């Protein structure tokens, strides 16, 4: 009979103490990254499985966190949160947690789902995505003392609760500056209608970079709902102007792919950059701003476990994106 794998077995294999293994399972944020990785590799190699029922009785926790599955929309930008969920599930698993997925069609539906889930499961907390101004979901959870963190800023009150986000303005500013550095002067922007926290943040980066170059009036910006067809329509409008842009920064890959379709159809030489670096963007060679989704997911788990342990590691985390260059820009 094979020897039973215990915490002590994992500790010997990883050359750490049993307490360190316990910390990796129950409070990974207090363990150094190198040590945590070594313990996690030992757990995977040995096939260690903690006794979940016993641990729940000891800690008073279910080790279960919930997160929403986003709508697929056009199947392009929806993949962004698919990658985030993958990273969240992996990181949570390494920390000894399981992820419960749920769907919702809007804020009211999601809040009703919170109520149902909290009644049906002994959840430890939530990871929310897609924050916006006056978000009623965070208010509902906070009023009831339910632990949560968000992937996305609380746009109206930055210190309202723990959050992780990606600096969208830095991403579009980086894309805009690259166009300016390569000789473009009429750099347009295709974004979402005003009022969206994420969309406004990304537009601000483009505007700031253009203003710093003394070109804030040199190119227009367009606003539309997200989608490939919408991006194509807005790009055609820009190309029909008396002084069309020579480059365009888009708030999403969906809009950028539509803009690229218009450019290739009209054969007007306009460079296009998107945002989110989706698999479709990579497949067609579209330059795009990439979000560090695995890092964002890991930090969300770290913040939430800190909240649950009463030892939050930071009030918020703002991560930097990266511009991925391809032949379209």
Short mmCIF file of C-alpha atoms in Angstrom, two decimals:
data_model
loop_
_atom_site.label_atom_id
_atom_site.label_comp_id
_atom_site.label_asym_id
_atom_site.label_seq_id
_atom_site.Cartn_x
_atom_site.Cartn_y
_atom_site.Cartn_z
CA UNK A 1 0.00 0.00 0.00
CA UNK A 2 1.32 3.42 -0.90
CA UNK A 3 2.33 5.64 2.00
CA UNK A 4 -0.27 8.26 2.87
CA UNK A 5 0.88 11.73 1.83
CA UNK A 6 0.60 14.19 4.71
CA UNK A 7 1.68 17.74 5.44
CA UNK A 8 4.83 16.27 7.00
CA UNK A 9 5.57 14.40 3.75
CA UNK A 10 5.20 17.61 1.74
CA UNK A 11 7.38 19.50 4.24
CA UNK A 12 10.21 16.94 3.93
CA UNK A 13 10.01 16.97 0.13
CA UNK A 14 10.06 20.79 -0.05
CA UNK A 15 12.64 21.07 2.77
CA UNK A 16 10.48 23.42 4.82
CA UNK A 17 8.64 23.18 8.13
CA UNK A 18 5.13 21.75 8.48
CA UNK A 19 3.98 25.22 9.54
CA UNK A 20 5.23 26.66 6.26
CA UNK A 21 3.22 24.07 4.32
CA UNK A 22 0.17 24.95 6.43
CA UNK A 23 0.74 28.63 5.70
CA UNK A 24 0.92 27.96 1.95
CA UNK A 25 -2.41 26.12 2.17
CA UNK A 26 -4.19 28.55 4.48
CA UNK A 27 -2.48 31.94 4.20
CA UNK A 28 -0.22 31.95 1.11
CA UNK A 29 0.23 35.73 1.12
CA UNK A 30 2.53 35.52 4.17
CA UNK A 31 4.93 33.07 2.49
CA UNK A 32 7.76 34.21 0.25
CA UNK A 33 7.07 33.58 -3.43
CA UNK A 34 10.07 31.28 -3.92
CA UNK A 35 9.13 29.17 -0.88
CA UNK A 36 5.47 29.13 -1.85
CA UNK A 37 6.34 27.89 -5.33
CA UNK A 38 8.56 25.13 -3.94
CA UNK A 39 5.82 23.93 -1.61
CA UNK A 40 3.21 24.05 -4.39
CA UNK A 41 5.49 21.98 -6.63
CA UNK A 42 5.89 19.42 -3.84
CA UNK A 43 2.12 19.28 -3.37
CA UNK A 44 1.64 18.67 -7.10
CA UNK A 45 4.42 16.08 -7.33
CA UNK A 46 3.24 14.09 -4.31
CA UNK A 47 -0.45 14.41 -5.13
CA UNK A 48 -1.25 15.79 -1.68
CA UNK A 49 -4.93 16.47 -0.97
CA UNK A 50 -5.88 18.27 2.22
CA UNK A 51 -8.82 16.96 4.19
CA UNK A 52 -11.27 19.69 3.26
CA UNK A 53 -13.96 18.78 5.79
CA UNK A 54 -11.51 18.70 8.68
CA UNK A 55 -9.96 21.98 7.63
CA UNK A 56 -13.36 23.66 7.36
CA UNK A 57 -14.24 22.55 10.89
CA UNK A 58 -10.88 23.85 12.16
CA UNK A 59 -10.90 27.20 10.35
CA UNK A 60 -14.63 27.85 10.06
CA UNK A 61 -14.22 28.37 6.31
CA UNK A 62 -15.62 26.60 3.29
CA UNK A 63 -12.54 27.49 1.18
CA UNK A 64 -14.99 28.44 -1.57
CA UNK A 65 -15.01 31.76 -3.45
CA UNK A 66 -17.40 32.83 -6.20
CA UNK A 67 -16.86 34.76 -9.44
CA UNK A 68 -19.11 35.56 -12.39
CA UNK A 69 -18.66 34.24 -15.92
CA UNK A 70 -18.86 37.20 -18.31
CA UNK A 71 -21.13 37.14 -21.39
CA UNK A 72 -19.34 35.96 -24.53
CA UNK A 73 -20.52 38.93 -26.62
CA UNK A 74 -18.63 38.70 -29.94
CA UNK A 75 -16.37 35.92 -28.73
CA UNK A 76 -13.32 38.20 -28.90
CA UNK A 77 -13.10 40.42 -25.83
CA UNK A 78 -14.99 37.86 -23.77
CA UNK A 79 -11.84 35.74 -23.93
CA UNK A 80 -10.05 38.31 -21.78
CA UNK A 81 -11.93 37.32 -18.65
CA UNK A 82 -11.72 33.68 -19.65
CA UNK A 83 -7.94 34.00 -19.20
CA UNK A 84 -8.46 35.84 -15.92
CA UNK A 85 -10.76 33.07 -14.65
CA UNK A 86 -8.22 30.44 -15.63
CA UNK A 87 -5.52 32.24 -13.65
CA UNK A 88 -7.86 32.80 -10.72
CA UNK A 89 -8.81 29.13 -10.55
CA UNK A 90 -5.18 28.00 -10.66
CA UNK A 91 -4.06 30.48 -8.01
CA UNK A 92 -7.01 29.77 -5.75
CA UNK A 93 -6.36 26.04 -6.02
CA UNK A 94 -2.75 26.53 -4.99
CA UNK A 95 -3.99 28.50 -1.96
CA UNK A 96 -6.41 25.73 -1.00
CA UNK A 97 -9.57 27.35 -2.35
CA UNK A 98 -12.13 26.32 -4.95
CA UNK A 99 -13.88 28.69 -7.35
CA UNK A 100 -17.65 28.63 -7.83
CA UNK A 101 -18.72 30.12 -11.17
CA UNK A 102 -22.07 31.79 -11.77
CA UNK A 103 -23.68 33.81 -14.54
CA UNK A 104 -25.72 37.00 -14.48
CA UNK A 105 -27.16 39.30 -17.15
CA UNK A 106 -26.91 42.57 -15.22
CA UNK A 107 -26.28 44.16 -11.84
CA UNK A 108 -29.74 43.43 -10.42
CA UNK A 109 -29.56 39.82 -11.58
CA UNK A 110 -26.09 39.48 -10.11
CA UNK A 111 -27.17 40.85 -6.73
CA UNK A 112 -30.11 38.44 -6.68
CA UNK A 113 -27.61 35.67 -7.46
CA UNK A 114 -25.47 36.75 -4.50
CA UNK A 115 -28.48 36.32 -2.25
CA UNK A 116 -29.20 32.86 -3.68
CA UNK A 117 -25.60 31.71 -3.46
CA UNK A 118 -25.10 32.91 0.10
CA UNK A 119 -28.25 31.05 1.07
CA UNK A 120 -27.24 27.84 -0.68
CA UNK A 121 -23.48 27.72 -0.02
CA UNK A 122 -21.15 28.64 2.80
CA UNK A 123 -19.11 31.00 0.64
CA UNK A 124 -16.00 32.68 2.02
CA UNK A 125 -16.11 35.60 -0.40
CA UNK A 126 -16.46 36.96 -3.93
CA UNK A 127 -14.19 38.25 -6.67
CA UNK A 128 -16.10 40.81 -8.73
CA UNK A 129 -15.20 41.89 -12.26
CA UNK A 130 -16.25 44.75 -14.52
CA UNK A 131 -16.64 47.58 -11.99
CA UNK A 132 -18.23 50.88 -12.97
CA UNK A 133 -19.40 54.16 -11.47
CA UNK A 134 -21.91 53.78 -8.62
CA UNK A 135 -21.56 49.99 -8.66
CA UNK A 136 -24.52 48.62 -6.66
CA UNK A 137 -22.93 45.17 -6.30
CA UNK A 138 -20.08 46.33 -4.10
CA UNK A 139 -22.47 48.40 -1.98
CA UNK A 140 -24.75 45.37 -1.46
CA UNK A 141 -21.88 43.12 -0.36
CA UNK A 142 -20.30 45.78 1.86
CA UNK A 143 -23.59 46.50 3.64
CA UNK A 144 -23.89 42.82 4.54
CA UNK A 145 -20.28 42.36 5.58
CA UNK A 146 -19.55 39.82 2.84
CA UNK A 147 -15.80 39.70 2.04
CA UNK A 148 -14.91 40.59 -1.55
CA UNK A 149 -12.28 42.10 -3.81
CA UNK A 150 -12.72 43.45 -7.31
CA UNK A 151 -10.81 43.13 -10.56
CA UNK A 152 -11.46 46.72 -11.51
CA UNK A 153 -11.35 49.98 -9.59
CA UNK A 154 -14.17 51.48 -7.53
CA UNK A 155 -14.23 54.50 -9.83
CA UNK A 156 -16.06 56.83 -7.43
CA UNK A 157 -14.05 56.06 -4.28
CA UNK A 158 -10.59 54.52 -4.80
CA UNK A 159 -10.25 53.46 -1.16
CA UNK A 160 -13.73 51.95 -0.78
CA UNK A 161 -12.53 48.33 -0.79
CA UNK A 162 -9.56 46.17 -1.88
CA UNK A 163 -9.12 45.98 -5.64
CA UNK A 164 -6.75 44.98 -8.43
CA UNK A 165 -6.75 46.74 -11.80
CA UNK A 166 -4.68 47.30 -14.91
CA UNK A 167 -3.62 50.84 -15.78
CA UNK A 168 -5.59 51.31 -19.00
CA UNK A 169 -4.51 54.92 -19.42
CA UNK A 170 -0.86 53.86 -19.32
CA UNK A 171 -1.57 51.27 -22.02
CA UNK A 172 -3.22 53.64 -24.50
CA UNK A 173 -0.64 56.33 -23.75
CA UNK A 174 2.11 53.82 -24.57
CA UNK A 175 0.40 52.90 -27.85
CA UNK A 176 -0.11 56.57 -28.76
CA UNK A 177 3.48 57.55 -27.95
CA UNK A 178 4.77 54.76 -30.16
CA UNK A 179 2.78 56.13 -33.08
CA UNK A 180 4.10 59.62 -32.36
CA UNK A 181 7.67 58.35 -32.06
CA UNK A 182 7.40 56.71 -35.49
CA UNK A 183 6.27 59.91 -37.20
CA UNK A 184 2.47 59.88 -36.96
CA UNK A 185 0.80 63.17 -36.08
CA UNK A 186 -2.89 62.47 -36.75
CA UNK A 187 -3.55 59.68 -34.24
CA UNK A 188 -7.28 59.11 -33.72
CA UNK A 189 -9.07 57.17 -30.99
CA UNK A 190 -12.10 54.89 -31.22
CA UNK A 191 -13.62 54.28 -27.82
CA UNK A 192 -16.82 53.58 -25.94
CA UNK A 193 -19.45 56.19 -25.02
CA UNK A 194 -18.47 58.41 -22.07
CA UNK A 195 -19.44 57.20 -18.61
CA UNK A 196 -17.64 53.86 -18.67
CA UNK A 197 -14.87 53.82 -16.07
CA UNK A 198 -12.62 51.56 -18.13
CA UNK A 199 -13.40 53.29 -21.42
CA UNK A 200 -12.87 56.78 -20.04
CA UNK A 201 -9.58 55.71 -18.45
CA UNK A 202 -8.26 54.34 -21.75
CA UNK A 203 -9.37 57.45 -23.65
CA UNK A 204 -7.59 59.63 -21.10
CA UNK A 205 -4.27 57.92 -21.84
CA UNK A 206 -4.56 58.70 -25.56
CA UNK A 207 -5.60 62.29 -24.87
CA UNK A 208 -2.77 62.86 -22.38
CA UNK A 209 -0.13 61.55 -24.80
CA UNK A 210 -1.48 63.69 -27.64
CA UNK A 211 -1.60 66.78 -25.42
CA UNK A 212 1.98 66.19 -24.23
CA UNK A 213 3.04 66.26 -27.90
CA UNK A 214 1.06 69.45 -28.53
CA UNK A 215 -1.31 67.55 -30.81
CA UNK A 216 -4.48 67.29 -28.74
CA UNK A 217 -6.48 68.94 -31.52
CA UNK A 218 -4.80 67.10 -34.40
CA UNK A 219 -7.02 64.02 -34.50
CA UNK A 220 -10.61 63.20 -33.53
CA UNK A 221 -12.01 60.57 -31.26
CA UNK A 222 -15.10 58.50 -31.96
CA UNK A 223 -17.38 56.74 -29.48
CA UNK A 224 -19.54 53.68 -30.09
CA UNK A 225 -20.71 50.44 -28.53
CA UNK A 226 -18.23 47.59 -28.69
CA UNK A 227 -18.11 45.33 -31.73
CA UNK A 228 -16.37 44.61 -35.00
CA UNK A 229 -19.12 46.13 -37.17
CA UNK A 230 -19.13 49.28 -35.03
CA UNK A 231 -15.37 49.59 -35.33
CA UNK A 232 -15.55 49.27 -39.11
CA UNK A 233 -18.29 51.91 -39.32
CA UNK A 234 -16.37 54.42 -37.17
CA UNK A 235 -13.15 53.83 -39.11
CA UNK A 236 -14.92 54.47 -42.41
CA UNK A 237 -16.23 57.76 -41.00
CA UNK A 238 -12.69 58.75 -39.99
CA UNK A 239 -11.32 57.83 -43.42
CA UNK A 240 -13.97 59.98 -45.12
CA UNK A 241 -12.81 63.14 -43.29
CA UNK A 242 -10.85 65.87 -45.08
CA UNK A 243 -7.75 65.01 -43.01
CA UNK A 244 -8.04 61.34 -42.13
CA UNK A 245 -5.83 59.92 -39.41
CA UNK A 246 -2.68 57.99 -40.24
CA UNK A 247 -3.02 55.88 -37.10
CA UNK A 248 -5.79 54.91 -34.68
CA UNK A 249 -5.78 53.59 -31.11
CA UNK A 250 -8.86 51.54 -30.17
CA UNK A 251 -10.32 50.85 -26.74
CA UNK A 252 -10.76 47.14 -27.53
CA UNK A 253 -9.63 44.50 -29.96
CA UNK A 254 -13.18 44.14 -31.30
CA UNK A 255 -13.25 47.77 -32.41
CA UNK A 256 -9.68 47.52 -33.68
CA UNK A 257 -10.48 44.47 -35.80
CA UNK A 258 -13.40 46.35 -37.34
CA UNK A 259 -11.16 49.34 -38.00
CA UNK A 260 -8.57 47.06 -39.57
CA UNK A 261 -11.23 45.56 -41.84
CA UNK A 262 -12.16 49.04 -43.08
CA UNK A 263 -8.50 49.95 -43.63
CA UNK A 264 -7.79 46.80 -45.64
CA UNK A 265 -10.99 47.19 -47.66
CA UNK A 266 -10.26 50.81 -48.61
CA UNK A 267 -6.50 50.21 -48.89
CA UNK A 268 -5.80 53.47 -47.07
CA UNK A 269 -2.52 53.15 -45.11
CA UNK A 270 -3.62 53.57 -41.49
CA UNK A 271 -1.88 51.84 -38.56
CA UNK A 272 -4.22 50.26 -35.99
CA UNK A 273 -3.68 49.27 -32.36
CA UNK A 274 -6.19 47.44 -30.15
CA UNK A 275 -6.45 46.70 -26.47
CA UNK A 276 -6.52 43.35 -24.58
CA UNK A 277 -4.27 41.28 -26.89
CA UNK A 278 -6.92 38.65 -27.53
CA UNK A 279 -6.14 35.40 -29.40
CA UNK A 280 -7.89 36.81 -32.48
CA UNK A 281 -5.61 39.85 -32.43
CA UNK A 282 -2.59 37.57 -32.31
CA UNK A 283 -3.97 35.45 -35.16
CA UNK A 284 -4.44 38.38 -37.54
CA UNK A 285 -1.25 40.20 -36.54
CA UNK A 286 -2.92 43.11 -34.75
CA UNK A 287 -0.76 45.20 -32.43
CA UNK A 288 -2.51 45.35 -29.07
CA UNK A 289 -2.09 46.31 -25.43
CA UNK A 290 -1.78 43.20 -23.26
CA UNK A 291 -3.11 43.00 -19.71
CA UNK A 292 -1.14 40.93 -17.14
CA UNK A 293 -4.17 38.76 -16.38
CA UNK A 294 -2.36 35.96 -14.56
CA UNK A 295 -0.74 38.47 -12.23
CA UNK A 296 -4.07 40.24 -11.72
CA UNK A 297 -5.78 36.96 -10.80
CA UNK A 298 -3.00 36.04 -8.37
CA UNK A 299 -3.18 39.41 -6.67
CA UNK A 300 -6.98 39.14 -6.36
CA UNK A 301 -6.59 35.84 -4.52
CA UNK A 302 -3.84 37.31 -2.38
CA UNK A 303 -5.96 40.32 -1.41
CA UNK A 304 -9.04 38.21 -0.68
CA UNK A 305 -7.17 35.71 1.47
CA UNK A 306 -5.64 38.68 3.29
CA UNK A 307 -9.11 40.08 3.95
CA UNK A 308 -10.30 36.68 5.19
CA UNK A 309 -7.29 36.39 7.50
CA UNK A 310 -7.79 39.92 8.80
CA UNK A 311 -4.40 40.85 7.37
CA UNK A 312 -4.99 42.68 4.07
CA UNK A 313 -1.67 43.05 2.25
CA UNK A 314 -2.54 46.27 0.40
CA UNK A 315 -5.62 48.42 -0.15
CA UNK A 316 -5.26 48.11 -3.91
CA UNK A 317 -2.93 47.01 -6.71
CA UNK A 318 -2.50 48.79 -10.06
CA UNK A 319 -0.65 46.72 -12.67
CA UNK A 320 1.07 47.92 -15.84
CA UNK A 321 0.08 46.63 -19.31
CA UNK A 322 2.44 45.90 -22.19
CA UNK A 323 2.22 46.91 -25.84
CA UNK A 324 2.59 43.82 -28.07
CA UNK A 325 3.90 44.91 -31.47
CA UNK A 326 2.82 43.17 -34.66
CA UNK A 327 2.93 44.07 -38.33
CA UNK A 328 -0.26 46.18 -38.37
CA UNK A 329 1.44 49.03 -36.53
#
